[in-house]
């Protein structure tokens, strides 16, 4: 498992690709599992700050969170031109007020005080580009670090 900075050091090209995709629309899809195993999908606005990847989550949405996640960037068109990025791993709650302050500063919106802050720890990453209808894929796995 790796935080964003460790992922960036281990796979700089893939991390750059991912940051561009996540920052392009500022919105991504987050899939989680509820404690009973039921799936939960929601839109989120990921924040990359100080070598870490954060999410602010509404406390009401927290009820469908058991820590595991898959996050996927938006895809701009049916042909996939512009590419896609996906990561998976575990989310860790962050209670440190100084870290929260930095995440708030880096966010593209002002998170409500009631929102909980999570750091996404990355286990796997995947990117694909479909230029010329030929998929070019890159994969990374933290266990291979």
Coordinates of C-alpha atoms in Angstrom, one line a residue, residues 10-100:
X10 CA 7.2 4.4 -7.6
X11 CA 5.3 5.1 -10.8
X12 CA 5.8 8.7 -11.8
X13 CA 4.3 8.5 -15.4
X14 CA 1.2 6.7 -14.2
X15 CA 0.8 9.1 -11.2
X16 CA 1.1 12.2 -13.5
X17 CA -1.5 10.6 -15.9
X18 CA -3.8 10.0 -12.9
X19 CA -3.4 13.5 -11.5
X20 CA -4.2 15.0 -14.9
X21 CA -7.3 12.8 -15.2
X22 CA -8.6 13.5 -11.7
X23 CA -7.9 17.2 -12.0
X24 CA -9.4 17.5 -15.5
X25 CA -13.0 17.4 -14.3
X26 CA -12.4 17.5 -10.5
X27 CA -15.1 14.8 -10.2
X28 CA -14.6 11.0 -10.0
X29 CA -16.7 7.9 -9.2
X30 CA -16.1 6.2 -5.9
X31 CA -17.3 2.6 -5.4
X32 CA -17.3 1.3 -1.9
X33 CA -18.9 -1.6 0.0
X34 CA -21.3 -1.3 2.9
X35 CA -20.6 -3.4 5.9
X36 CA -23.2 -6.0 4.7
X37 CA -21.3 -6.2 1.4
X38 CA -23.7 -4.3 -0.7
X39 CA -22.2 -1.9 -3.3
X40 CA -22.3 1.8 -3.1
X41 CA -21.3 4.3 -5.8
X42 CA -21.1 8.0 -5.5
X43 CA -19.5 11.0 -7.1
X44 CA -16.6 12.6 -5.2
X45 CA -14.1 15.4 -5.7
X46 CA -10.6 14.1 -5.0
X47 CA -7.9 16.4 -3.6
X48 CA -4.2 15.8 -4.2
X49 CA -2.2 17.8 -1.6
X50 CA 1.3 17.4 -0.1
X51 CA 1.8 13.9 -1.5
X52 CA -1.5 12.6 -0.3
X53 CA -4.9 11.9 -1.9
X54 CA -7.9 13.0 0.1
X55 CA -11.7 12.9 -0.1
X56 CA -14.1 14.9 2.0
X57 CA -17.2 12.8 2.6
X58 CA -20.6 13.9 3.9
X59 CA -21.3 12.2 7.3
X60 CA -24.6 10.8 5.8
X61 CA -22.5 9.1 3.0
X62 CA -20.2 7.6 5.7
X63 CA -22.8 4.9 6.4
X64 CA -21.8 3.1 3.2
X65 CA -18.0 3.0 3.9
X66 CA -16.1 0.1 5.2
X67 CA -12.7 1.4 4.1
X68 CA -12.3 -0.5 0.8
X69 CA -12.7 1.6 -2.4
X70 CA -12.3 1.8 -6.1
X71 CA -12.1 5.3 -7.6
X72 CA -12.5 5.9 -11.4
X73 CA -12.0 9.2 -13.3
X74 CA -14.7 10.5 -15.5
X75 CA -14.5 9.4 -19.2
X76 CA -15.1 12.3 -21.6
X77 CA -16.7 10.5 -24.5
X78 CA -17.9 7.0 -25.6
X79 CA -14.6 6.4 -27.6
X80 CA -12.6 6.9 -24.4
X81 CA -10.5 9.6 -26.1
X82 CA -8.6 11.4 -23.3
X83 CA -8.2 8.2 -21.3
X84 CA -9.2 6.9 -18.0
X85 CA -7.6 6.3 -14.6
X86 CA -8.6 4.0 -11.7
X87 CA -7.2 3.3 -8.3
X88 CA -8.2 0.9 -5.5
X89 CA -7.1 0.4 -1.9
X90 CA -8.2 1.4 1.5
X91 CA -9.4 4.8 3.0
X92 CA -8.1 6.0 6.3
X93 CA -9.9 8.6 8.4
X94 CA -7.8 11.8 9.0
X95 CA -8.4 13.7 12.3
X96 CA -5.4 16.0 12.2
X97 CA -6.7 19.6 11.9
X98 CA -3.5 20.9 10.2
X99 CA -3.7 18.2 7.5
X100 CA -7.4 19.0 7.1

